[in-house]
Amino acid sequence: MTSRHALLLDLAGRRVVVVGGGPVAARRARGVLADGADVHVVAPALCEDLADLATAGALTWHPREYAHGDLAGAWLVHTATGERRTDDAVAAEAQAARTWCVRADDAAVSTAWTPAVARAGDVTVAVGAGGDPRRAVALRAALQVQLDTGALPLRRRRPGPGHVTLVGGGPGDPGLITTRGRRALAEADVVVVDRLAPRALLDELEPDVEVVEAGKAPHAHTLTQTEINVLLVERARAGQRVVRLKGGDPFVLGRGGEELAACLAAGVDVEVVPGVTSAIAVPGAAGVPVTHRDLARQVTIVSAHDTGTDWETLARLRGTLVLLMGVGRIGEHMSLLASHGLDPATPVAVVEDGTLATQRTTLGTVADIAVRARDVGVRNPAVIVVGAVASLAATLGPDRS
């Protein structure tokens, strides 16, 4: 079999000519446009996709049949007219000009081939499969999954610019982090981790990845928020890729906004990878939809650990109330809600260790949930759901009868 030389090309700003106006030509044009090429299409008519690109000014359309000389100045040529004679003429002109030409009609006589490409950030993997495009696409799909999930070694080995990624790790189960979050972890030099983040994922890191504990428990902080902000900025400025791994979502009572603002103020490149918030996911795992037709059309999420909460307003709200970090003062909070007019018979569900194998749900009402929680020894981390939907755990939850 003839060997093929693999090469990545920088097409940014360089002239690429596509001869043909059909769907195949459109796919080829979109591919080189994504790489920043100056694309010229030669065809008497265009399919809808190419016409849209031409109308938007993304490429230059020459509305006529191909003529000798159309390839002048081209760095790369694609021909996809569907007419053998025309494709032969294009290939011959490209050959004479020593310009690489990709033929859609006959890969065997091409001088260049378009691989199936998998990308993950600044990593590009091009797959050729001996002229079998379906085989190449299947291989590319498998590689893309591994790149997206961080199963392949993605860490940078040469020095480069620093970067911060704020990653929401989800409600607890490591399988509930997003694929983009897993990829960020695979790229990290430093991981700054919270107590409630999916810590099992740390076991998958390379041995020399630094893990910095920044966990927060009630009245016990490993690092203050200011110290965390400074750490993120300093490490990124030192050229490291830093992942700030949190539980849930960084922007739902996770102070992700403060960390994003600190990075932006310092001129540090920063990205946010949203996560599945425990305020929604943990009740869901226990069979409690926070909204449900005829029971609740709105949901309010509150940090019950904070002082200054307006319990009078919360008691008057319709729908579902979700309290985070509230187990330690559950009796006080239920009393405040009841004293401000919330029906003491309102159902309450307390879900511990949501989405984990140790998940447990305790059911009660505003009037008695504090006693029930104390009797069974409820502990953090737990999510408290107050409202009619809490009663659904008995019939929709994993322990339903």
PDB file of C-alpha atoms in Angstrom, residues 107-363:
ATOM      1  CA  ALA A 107      -9.292   9.453  -3.709  1.00  0.00           C
ATOM      2  CA  ALA A 108      -6.858   7.080  -5.398  1.00  0.00           C
ATOM      3  CA  VAL A 109      -5.678   9.789  -7.821  1.00  0.00           C
ATOM      4  CA  SER A 110      -5.742  12.674  -5.361  1.00  0.00           C
ATOM      5  CA  THR A 111      -2.543  14.299  -4.199  1.00  0.00           C
ATOM      6  CA  ALA A 112      -4.084  15.138  -0.816  1.00  0.00           C
ATOM      7  CA  TRP A 113      -6.802  13.664   1.382  1.00  0.00           C
ATOM      8  CA  THR A 114      -9.107  15.089   4.031  1.00  0.00           C
ATOM      9  CA  PRO A 115      -8.828  13.094   7.279  1.00  0.00           C
ATOM     10  CA  ALA A 116     -11.503  12.581   9.891  1.00  0.00           C
ATOM     11  CA  VAL A 117     -10.584  15.044  12.642  1.00  0.00           C
ATOM     12  CA  ALA A 118     -11.121  14.927  16.409  1.00  0.00           C
ATOM     13  CA  ARG A 119     -10.454  18.086  18.415  1.00  0.00           C
ATOM     14  CA  ALA A 120     -10.181  18.883  22.102  1.00  0.00           C
ATOM     15  CA  GLY A 121      -9.092  22.428  22.875  1.00  0.00           C
ATOM     16  CA  ASP A 122      -5.739  22.914  21.170  1.00  0.00           C
ATOM     17  CA  VAL A 123      -5.325  19.182  20.490  1.00  0.00           C
ATOM     18  CA  THR A 124      -6.054  17.960  16.957  1.00  0.00           C
ATOM     19  CA  VAL A 125      -6.061  14.285  15.965  1.00  0.00           C
ATOM     20  CA  ALA A 126      -6.376  13.505  12.254  1.00  0.00           C
ATOM     21  CA  VAL A 127      -7.376   9.983  11.228  1.00  0.00           C
ATOM     22  CA  GLY A 128      -6.747   8.342   7.855  1.00  0.00           C
ATOM     23  CA  ALA A 129      -7.880   4.777   7.241  1.00  0.00           C
ATOM     24  CA  GLY A 130      -6.453   3.576   3.951  1.00  0.00           C
ATOM     25  CA  GLY A 131      -9.085   5.198   1.783  1.00  0.00           C
ATOM     26  CA  ASP A 132     -12.002   3.878   3.882  1.00  0.00           C
ATOM     27  CA  PRO A 133     -13.831   7.025   5.081  1.00  0.00           C
ATOM     28  CA  ARG A 134     -16.402   5.173   7.194  1.00  0.00           C
ATOM     29  CA  ARG A 135     -13.646   3.398   9.054  1.00  0.00           C
ATOM     30  CA  ALA A 136     -11.899   6.734   9.616  1.00  0.00           C
ATOM     31  CA  VAL A 137     -15.107   8.322  10.918  1.00  0.00           C
ATOM     32  CA  ALA A 138     -15.678   5.429  13.327  1.00  0.00           C
ATOM     33  CA  LEU A 139     -12.131   5.755  14.661  1.00  0.00           C
ATOM     34  CA  ARG A 140     -12.504   9.522  14.945  1.00  0.00           C
ATOM     35  CA  ALA A 141     -15.731   9.134  16.943  1.00  0.00           C
ATOM     36  CA  ALA A 142     -14.048   6.771  19.411  1.00  0.00           C
ATOM     37  CA  LEU A 143     -11.082   9.126  19.810  1.00  0.00           C
ATOM     38  CA  GLN A 144     -13.372  12.119  20.271  1.00  0.00           C
ATOM     39  CA  VAL A 145     -15.128  10.440  23.194  1.00  0.00           C
ATOM     40  CA  GLN A 146     -11.794   9.695  24.841  1.00  0.00           C
ATOM     41  CA  LEU A 147     -10.590  13.257  24.296  1.00  0.00           C
ATOM     42  CA  ASP A 148     -13.825  14.763  25.608  1.00  0.00           C
ATOM     43  CA  THR A 149     -13.830  12.622  28.732  1.00  0.00           C
ATOM     44  CA  GLY A 150     -10.149  13.092  29.519  1.00  0.00           C
ATOM     45  CA  ALA A 151      -9.350   9.419  29.002  1.00  0.00           C
ATOM     46  CA  LEU A 152      -6.295  10.354  26.920  1.00  0.00           C
ATOM     47  CA  PRO A 153      -3.229  12.218  28.263  1.00  0.00           C
ATOM     48  CA  LEU A 154      -4.073  15.828  27.408  1.00  0.00           C
ATOM     49  CA  ARG A 155      -1.705  17.712  29.711  1.00  0.00           C
ATOM     50  CA  ARG A 156       0.590  20.182  28.045  1.00  0.00           C
ATOM     51  CA  ARG A 157       4.271  19.136  28.226  1.00  0.00           C
ATOM     52  CA  ARG A 158       5.843  22.374  27.050  1.00  0.00           C
ATOM     53  CA  PRO A 159       5.570  25.738  28.827  1.00  0.00           C
ATOM     54  CA  GLY A 160       2.691  27.876  27.691  1.00  0.00           C
ATOM     55  CA  PRO A 161       0.245  30.529  28.850  1.00  0.00           C
ATOM     56  CA  GLY A 162      -1.534  29.990  32.145  1.00  0.00           C
ATOM     57  CA  HIS A 163      -5.272  29.439  32.319  1.00  0.00           C
ATOM     58  CA  VAL A 164      -8.010  29.025  34.950  1.00  0.00           C
ATOM     59  CA  THR A 165     -11.071  26.835  34.473  1.00  0.00           C
ATOM     60  CA  LEU A 166     -13.902  27.029  37.008  1.00  0.00           C
ATOM     61  CA  VAL A 167     -15.473  23.569  36.892  1.00  0.00           C
ATOM     62  CA  GLY A 168     -18.784  22.542  38.376  1.00  0.00           C
ATOM     63  CA  GLY A 169     -18.318  18.946  39.491  1.00  0.00           C
ATOM     64  CA  GLY A 170     -21.988  18.107  39.883  1.00  0.00           C
ATOM     65  CA  PRO A 171     -23.933  16.841  42.901  1.00  0.00           C
ATOM     66  CA  GLY A 172     -21.573  14.094  44.085  1.00  0.00           C
ATOM     67  CA  ASP A 173     -21.509  11.074  41.777  1.00  0.00           C
ATOM     68  CA  PRO A 174     -18.325  11.436  39.653  1.00  0.00           C
ATOM     69  CA  GLY A 175     -20.303  10.303  36.611  1.00  0.00           C
ATOM     70  CA  LEU A 176     -22.398  13.463  36.756  1.00  0.00           C
ATOM     71  CA  ILE A 177     -19.592  15.888  35.947  1.00  0.00           C
ATOM     72  CA  THR A 178     -19.771  17.151  32.348  1.00  0.00           C
ATOM     73  CA  THR A 179     -17.430  15.751  29.722  1.00  0.00           C
ATOM     74  CA  ARG A 180     -15.937  19.246  29.358  1.00  0.00           C
ATOM     75  CA  GLY A 181     -15.210  19.241  33.078  1.00  0.00           C
ATOM     76  CA  ARG A 182     -13.428  15.887  32.860  1.00  0.00           C
ATOM     77  CA  ARG A 183     -11.368  17.159  29.951  1.00  0.00           C
ATOM     78  CA  ALA A 184     -10.340  20.228  31.934  1.00  0.00           C
ATOM     79  CA  LEU A 185      -9.136  17.961  34.746  1.00  0.00           C
ATOM     80  CA  ALA A 186      -7.107  15.903  32.257  1.00  0.00           C
ATOM     81  CA  GLU A 187      -5.412  19.128  31.096  1.00  0.00           C
ATOM     82  CA  ALA A 188      -4.720  20.510  34.584  1.00  0.00           C
ATOM     83  CA  ASP A 189      -1.379  21.171  36.252  1.00  0.00           C
ATOM     84  CA  VAL A 190      -3.056  22.279  39.495  1.00  0.00           C
ATOM     85  CA  VAL A 191      -6.485  21.385  40.905  1.00  0.00           C
ATOM     86  CA  VAL A 192      -7.925  23.572  43.658  1.00  0.00           C
ATOM     87  CA  VAL A 193     -10.660  21.405  45.121  1.00  0.00           C
ATOM     88  CA  ASP A 194     -13.643  21.935  47.415  1.00  0.00           C
ATOM     89  CA  ARG A 195     -14.804  19.540  50.109  1.00  0.00           C
ATOM     90  CA  LEU A 196     -18.018  18.657  48.259  1.00  0.00           C
ATOM     91  CA  ALA A 197     -16.456  18.242  44.821  1.00  0.00           C
ATOM     92  CA  PRO A 198     -16.457  14.709  43.271  1.00  0.00           C
ATOM     93  CA  ARG A 199     -13.171  13.767  44.894  1.00  0.00           C
ATOM     94  CA  ALA A 200     -12.991  10.312  43.333  1.00  0.00           C
ATOM     95  CA  LEU A 201     -11.956  12.092  40.131  1.00  0.00           C
ATOM     96  CA  LEU A 202      -8.711  13.157  41.829  1.00  0.00           C
ATOM     97  CA  ASP A 203      -7.562   9.530  41.707  1.00  0.00           C
ATOM     98  CA  GLU A 204      -7.500   9.775  37.899  1.00  0.00           C
ATOM     99  CA  LEU A 205      -5.030  12.670  37.829  1.00  0.00           C
ATOM    100  CA  GLU A 206      -1.428  12.138  36.828  1.00  0.00           C
ATOM    101  CA  PRO A 207       0.850  11.698  39.880  1.00  0.00           C
ATOM    102  CA  ASP A 208       2.582  15.061  39.499  1.00  0.00           C
ATOM    103  CA  VAL A 209      -0.624  17.122  39.283  1.00  0.00           C
ATOM    104  CA  GLU A 210      -0.768  19.323  42.379  1.00  0.00           C
ATOM    105  CA  VAL A 211      -3.984  19.155  44.428  1.00  0.00           C
ATOM    106  CA  VAL A 212      -4.692  22.119  46.707  1.00  0.00           C
ATOM    107  CA  GLU A 213      -7.361  21.685  49.365  1.00  0.00           C
ATOM    108  CA  ALA A 214      -9.697  24.670  49.548  1.00  0.00           C
ATOM    109  CA  GLY A 215     -12.627  22.961  51.245  1.00  0.00           C
ATOM    110  CA  LYS A 216     -15.155  24.873  53.231  1.00  0.00           C
ATOM    111  CA  ALA A 217     -17.160  23.388  56.058  1.00  0.00           C
ATOM    112  CA  PRO A 218     -19.334  25.375  58.465  1.00  0.00           C
ATOM    113  CA  HIS A 219     -16.990  27.451  60.646  1.00  0.00           C
ATOM    114  CA  ALA A 220     -13.913  25.717  59.166  1.00  0.00           C
ATOM    115  CA  HIS A 221     -12.229  27.011  56.001  1.00  0.00           C
ATOM    116  CA  THR A 222      -8.988  25.569  54.670  1.00  0.00           C
ATOM    117  CA  LEU A 223      -8.460  28.735  52.612  1.00  0.00           C
ATOM    118  CA  THR A 224     -10.380  31.976  52.721  1.00  0.00           C
ATOM    119  CA  GLN A 225     -12.070  33.148  49.554  1.00  0.00           C
ATOM    120  CA  THR A 226      -9.507  35.902  49.163  1.00  0.00           C
ATOM    121  CA  GLU A 227      -6.681  33.361  49.455  1.00  0.00           C
ATOM    122  CA  ILE A 228      -8.345  31.169  46.832  1.00  0.00           C
ATOM    123  CA  ASN A 229      -8.659  34.104  44.434  1.00  0.00           C
ATOM    124  CA  VAL A 230      -4.986  35.000  44.912  1.00  0.00           C
ATOM    125  CA  LEU A 231      -3.921  31.366  44.419  1.00  0.00           C
ATOM    126  CA  LEU A 232      -5.812  31.027  41.131  1.00  0.00           C
ATOM    127  CA  VAL A 233      -4.288  34.221  39.742  1.00  0.00           C
ATOM    128  CA  GLU A 234      -0.742  33.488  40.908  1.00  0.00           C
ATOM    129  CA  ARG A 235      -0.659  29.965  39.492  1.00  0.00           C
ATOM    130  CA  ALA A 236      -2.096  31.050  36.144  1.00  0.00           C
ATOM    131  CA  ARG A 237       0.421  33.883  35.916  1.00  0.00           C
ATOM    132  CA  ALA A 238       3.139  31.287  36.524  1.00  0.00           C
ATOM    133  CA  GLY A 239       2.040  29.514  33.328  1.00  0.00           C
ATOM    134  CA  GLN A 240       0.039  26.692  34.920  1.00  0.00           C
ATOM    135  CA  ARG A 241      -3.336  25.355  33.869  1.00  0.00           C
ATOM    136  CA  VAL A 242      -5.482  25.627  36.974  1.00  0.00           C
ATOM    137  CA  VAL A 243      -8.803  23.887  37.558  1.00  0.00           C
ATOM    138  CA  ARG A 244     -11.010  25.131  40.369  1.00  0.00           C
ATOM    139  CA  LEU A 245     -13.119  22.043  41.063  1.00  0.00           C
ATOM    140  CA  LYS A 246     -16.344  22.666  42.967  1.00  0.00           C
ATOM    141  CA  GLY A 247     -19.393  20.650  43.858  1.00  0.00           C
ATOM    142  CA  GLY A 248     -22.609  21.425  42.007  1.00  0.00           C
ATOM    143  CA  ASP A 249     -22.430  24.498  39.787  1.00  0.00           C
ATOM    144  CA  PRO A 250     -19.881  27.293  40.346  1.00  0.00           C
ATOM    145  CA  PHE A 251     -22.539  29.986  40.027  1.00  0.00           C
ATOM    146  CA  VAL A 252     -25.158  28.496  42.373  1.00  0.00           C
ATOM    147  CA  LEU A 253     -24.081  29.508  45.878  1.00  0.00           C
ATOM    148  CA  GLY A 254     -20.535  28.521  44.918  1.00  0.00           C
ATOM    149  CA  ARG A 255     -18.806  31.930  44.768  1.00  0.00           C
ATOM    150  CA  GLY A 256     -17.793  31.202  41.209  1.00  0.00           C
ATOM    151  CA  GLY A 257     -18.720  34.739  40.238  1.00  0.00           C
ATOM    152  CA  GLU A 258     -16.192  36.143  42.710  1.00  0.00           C
ATOM    153  CA  GLU A 259     -13.435  33.906  41.343  1.00  0.00           C
ATOM    154  CA  LEU A 260     -14.297  34.779  37.754  1.00  0.00           C
ATOM    155  CA  ALA A 261     -14.208  38.488  38.591  1.00  0.00           C
ATOM    156  CA  ALA A 262     -10.826  38.126  40.335  1.00  0.00           C
ATOM    157  CA  CYS A 263      -9.291  36.389  37.305  1.00  0.00           C
ATOM    158  CA  LEU A 264     -10.695  38.934  34.862  1.00  0.00           C
ATOM    159  CA  ALA A 265      -9.504  41.836  37.003  1.00  0.00           C
ATOM    160  CA  ALA A 266      -6.000  40.331  36.983  1.00  0.00           C
ATOM    161  CA  GLY A 267      -6.031  39.810  33.219  1.00  0.00           C
ATOM    162  CA  VAL A 268      -5.951  36.022  33.568  1.00  0.00           C
ATOM    163  CA  ASP A 269      -7.493  33.835  30.869  1.00  0.00           C
ATOM    164  CA  VAL A 270     -10.467  32.101  32.507  1.00  0.00           C
ATOM    165  CA  GLU A 271     -13.264  29.777  31.443  1.00  0.00           C
ATOM    166  CA  VAL A 272     -16.420  28.614  33.217  1.00  0.00           C
ATOM    167  CA  VAL A 273     -17.608  25.018  32.855  1.00  0.00           C
ATOM    168  CA  PRO A 274     -21.111  24.826  34.340  1.00  0.00           C
ATOM    169  CA  GLY A 275     -22.081  21.863  36.486  1.00  0.00           C
ATOM    170  CA  VAL A 276     -25.248  20.100  37.566  1.00  0.00           C
ATOM    171  CA  THR A 277     -26.391  21.964  40.669  1.00  0.00           C
ATOM    172  CA  SER A 278     -27.193  19.873  43.734  1.00  0.00           C
ATOM    173  CA  ALA A 279     -30.194  22.109  44.436  1.00  0.00           C
ATOM    174  CA  ILE A 280     -31.976  20.485  41.495  1.00  0.00           C
ATOM    175  CA  ALA A 281     -30.171  17.168  41.022  1.00  0.00           C
ATOM    176  CA  VAL A 282     -30.182  15.886  44.603  1.00  0.00           C
ATOM    177  CA  PRO A 283     -33.951  16.236  45.059  1.00  0.00           C
ATOM    178  CA  GLY A 284     -34.365  14.672  41.609  1.00  0.00           C
ATOM    179  CA  ALA A 285     -32.256  11.676  42.599  1.00  0.00           C
ATOM    180  CA  ALA A 286     -34.572  11.223  45.574  1.00  0.00           C
ATOM    181  CA  GLY A 287     -37.695  11.314  43.417  1.00  0.00           C
ATOM    182  CA  VAL A 288     -38.532  14.947  44.185  1.00  0.00           C
ATOM    183  CA  PRO A 289     -39.053  17.122  41.098  1.00  0.00           C
ATOM    184  CA  VAL A 290     -38.615  20.687  42.315  1.00  0.00           C
ATOM    185  CA  THR A 291     -41.339  21.738  39.883  1.00  0.00           C
ATOM    186  CA  HIS A 292     -44.342  19.568  39.099  1.00  0.00           C
ATOM    187  CA  ARG A 293     -47.593  20.331  37.350  1.00  0.00           C
ATOM    188  CA  ASP A 294     -50.403  21.185  39.793  1.00  0.00           C
ATOM    189  CA  LEU A 295     -47.961  21.208  42.737  1.00  0.00           C
ATOM    190  CA  ALA A 296     -45.192  23.730  42.057  1.00  0.00           C
ATOM    191  CA  ARG A 297     -44.444  26.056  39.147  1.00  0.00           C
ATOM    192  CA  GLN A 298     -41.511  27.861  40.741  1.00  0.00           C
ATOM    193  CA  VAL A 299     -38.508  27.048  42.894  1.00  0.00           C
ATOM    194  CA  THR A 300     -36.475  29.214  45.273  1.00  0.00           C
ATOM    195  CA  ILE A 301     -32.926  28.231  46.249  1.00  0.00           C
ATOM    196  CA  VAL A 302     -31.526  29.637  49.490  1.00  0.00           C
ATOM    197  CA  SER A 303     -28.259  29.356  51.381  1.00  0.00           C
ATOM    198  CA  ALA A 304     -29.638  28.517  54.805  1.00  0.00           C
ATOM    199  CA  HIS A 305     -26.182  28.899  56.335  1.00  0.00           C
ATOM    200  CA  ASP A 306     -26.158  32.651  55.692  1.00  0.00           C
ATOM    201  CA  THR A 307     -27.424  35.104  58.241  1.00  0.00           C
ATOM    202  CA  GLY A 308     -29.919  37.768  57.309  1.00  0.00           C
ATOM    203  CA  THR A 309     -32.218  35.451  55.352  1.00  0.00           C
ATOM    204  CA  ASP A 310     -35.703  36.932  54.900  1.00  0.00           C
ATOM    205  CA  TRP A 311     -37.758  34.070  56.295  1.00  0.00           C
ATOM    206  CA  GLU A 312     -40.946  36.115  56.278  1.00  0.00           C
ATOM    207  CA  THR A 313     -40.769  36.491  52.497  1.00  0.00           C
ATOM    208  CA  LEU A 314     -39.800  32.846  52.016  1.00  0.00           C
ATOM    209  CA  ALA A 315     -42.786  31.690  54.065  1.00  0.00           C
ATOM    210  CA  ARG A 316     -45.147  33.529  51.700  1.00  0.00           C
ATOM    211  CA  LEU A 317     -43.667  32.191  48.472  1.00  0.00           C
ATOM    212  CA  ARG A 318     -45.582  29.660  46.462  1.00  0.00           C
ATOM    213  CA  GLY A 319     -43.851  26.642  44.957  1.00  0.00           C
ATOM    214  CA  THR A 320     -40.790  24.829  46.252  1.00  0.00           C
ATOM    215  CA  LEU A 321     -38.162  26.062  48.689  1.00  0.00           C
ATOM    216  CA  VAL A 322     -34.734  24.401  48.512  1.00  0.00           C
ATOM    217  CA  LEU A 323     -32.389  25.029  51.442  1.00  0.00           C
ATOM    218  CA  LEU A 324     -28.675  24.315  51.079  1.00  0.00           C
ATOM    219  CA  MET A 325     -26.284  24.041  54.024  1.00  0.00           C
ATOM    220  CA  GLY A 326     -29.170  24.136  56.484  1.00  0.00           C
ATOM    221  CA  VAL A 327     -29.079  20.860  58.421  1.00  0.00           C
ATOM    222  CA  GLY A 328     -27.382  22.322  61.484  1.00  0.00           C
ATOM    223  CA  ARG A 329     -30.198  24.820  62.029  1.00  0.00           C
ATOM    224  CA  ILE A 330     -33.136  22.937  60.554  1.00  0.00           C
ATOM    225  CA  GLY A 331     -35.288  23.262  63.686  1.00  0.00           C
ATOM    226  CA  GLU A 332     -34.750  27.022  63.863  1.00  0.00           C
ATOM    227  CA  HIS A 333     -35.493  27.481  60.174  1.00  0.00           C
ATOM    228  CA  MET A 334     -38.698  25.424  60.250  1.00  0.00           C
ATOM    229  CA  SER A 335     -39.889  27.396  63.269  1.00  0.00           C
ATOM    230  CA  LEU A 336     -39.207  30.677  61.480  1.00  0.00           C
ATOM    231  CA  LEU A 337     -41.139  29.546  58.411  1.00  0.00           C
ATOM    232  CA  ALA A 338     -44.082  28.422  60.523  1.00  0.00           C
ATOM    233  CA  SER A 339     -44.087  31.605  62.622  1.00  0.00           C
ATOM    234  CA  HIS A 340     -44.341  33.663  59.431  1.00  0.00           C
ATOM    235  CA  GLY A 341     -47.373  31.779  58.185  1.00  0.00           C
ATOM    236  CA  LEU A 342     -46.185  28.641  56.360  1.00  0.00           C
ATOM    237  CA  ASP A 343     -48.559  25.747  57.056  1.00  0.00           C
ATOM    238  CA  PRO A 344     -46.851  23.430  59.588  1.00  0.00           C
ATOM    239  CA  ALA A 345     -48.247  20.467  57.635  1.00  0.00           C
ATOM    240  CA  THR A 346     -46.191  21.400  54.547  1.00  0.00           C
ATOM    241  CA  PRO A 347     -44.165  18.343  53.449  1.00  0.00           C
ATOM    242  CA  VAL A 348     -40.369  18.411  53.876  1.00  0.00           C
ATOM    243  CA  ALA A 349     -37.711  16.049  52.498  1.00  0.00           C
ATOM    244  CA  VAL A 350     -34.083  16.002  53.638  1.00  0.00           C
ATOM    245  CA  VAL A 351     -31.758  14.222  51.211  1.00  0.00           C
ATOM    246  CA  GLU A 352     -28.277  13.301  52.456  1.00  0.00           C
ATOM    247  CA  ASP A 353     -25.340  12.315  50.207  1.00  0.00           C
ATOM    248  CA  GLY A 354     -27.419  12.898  47.111  1.00  0.00           C
ATOM    249  CA  THR A 355     -26.546  10.758  44.039  1.00  0.00           C
ATOM    250  CA  LEU A 356     -24.057   8.661  46.047  1.00  0.00           C
ATOM    251  CA  ALA A 357     -24.440   5.063  47.198  1.00  0.00           C
ATOM    252  CA  THR A 358     -25.019   6.377  50.740  1.00  0.00           C
ATOM    253  CA  GLN A 359     -27.951   8.588  49.727  1.00  0.00           C
ATOM    254  CA  ARG A 360     -30.727   8.692  52.301  1.00  0.00           C
ATOM    255  CA  THR A 361     -34.032  10.581  52.407  1.00  0.00           C
ATOM    256  CA  THR A 362     -35.864  11.580  55.571  1.00  0.00           C
ATOM    257  CA  LEU A 363     -39.473  12.708  55.179  1.00  0.00           C
TER     258      LEU A 363
END
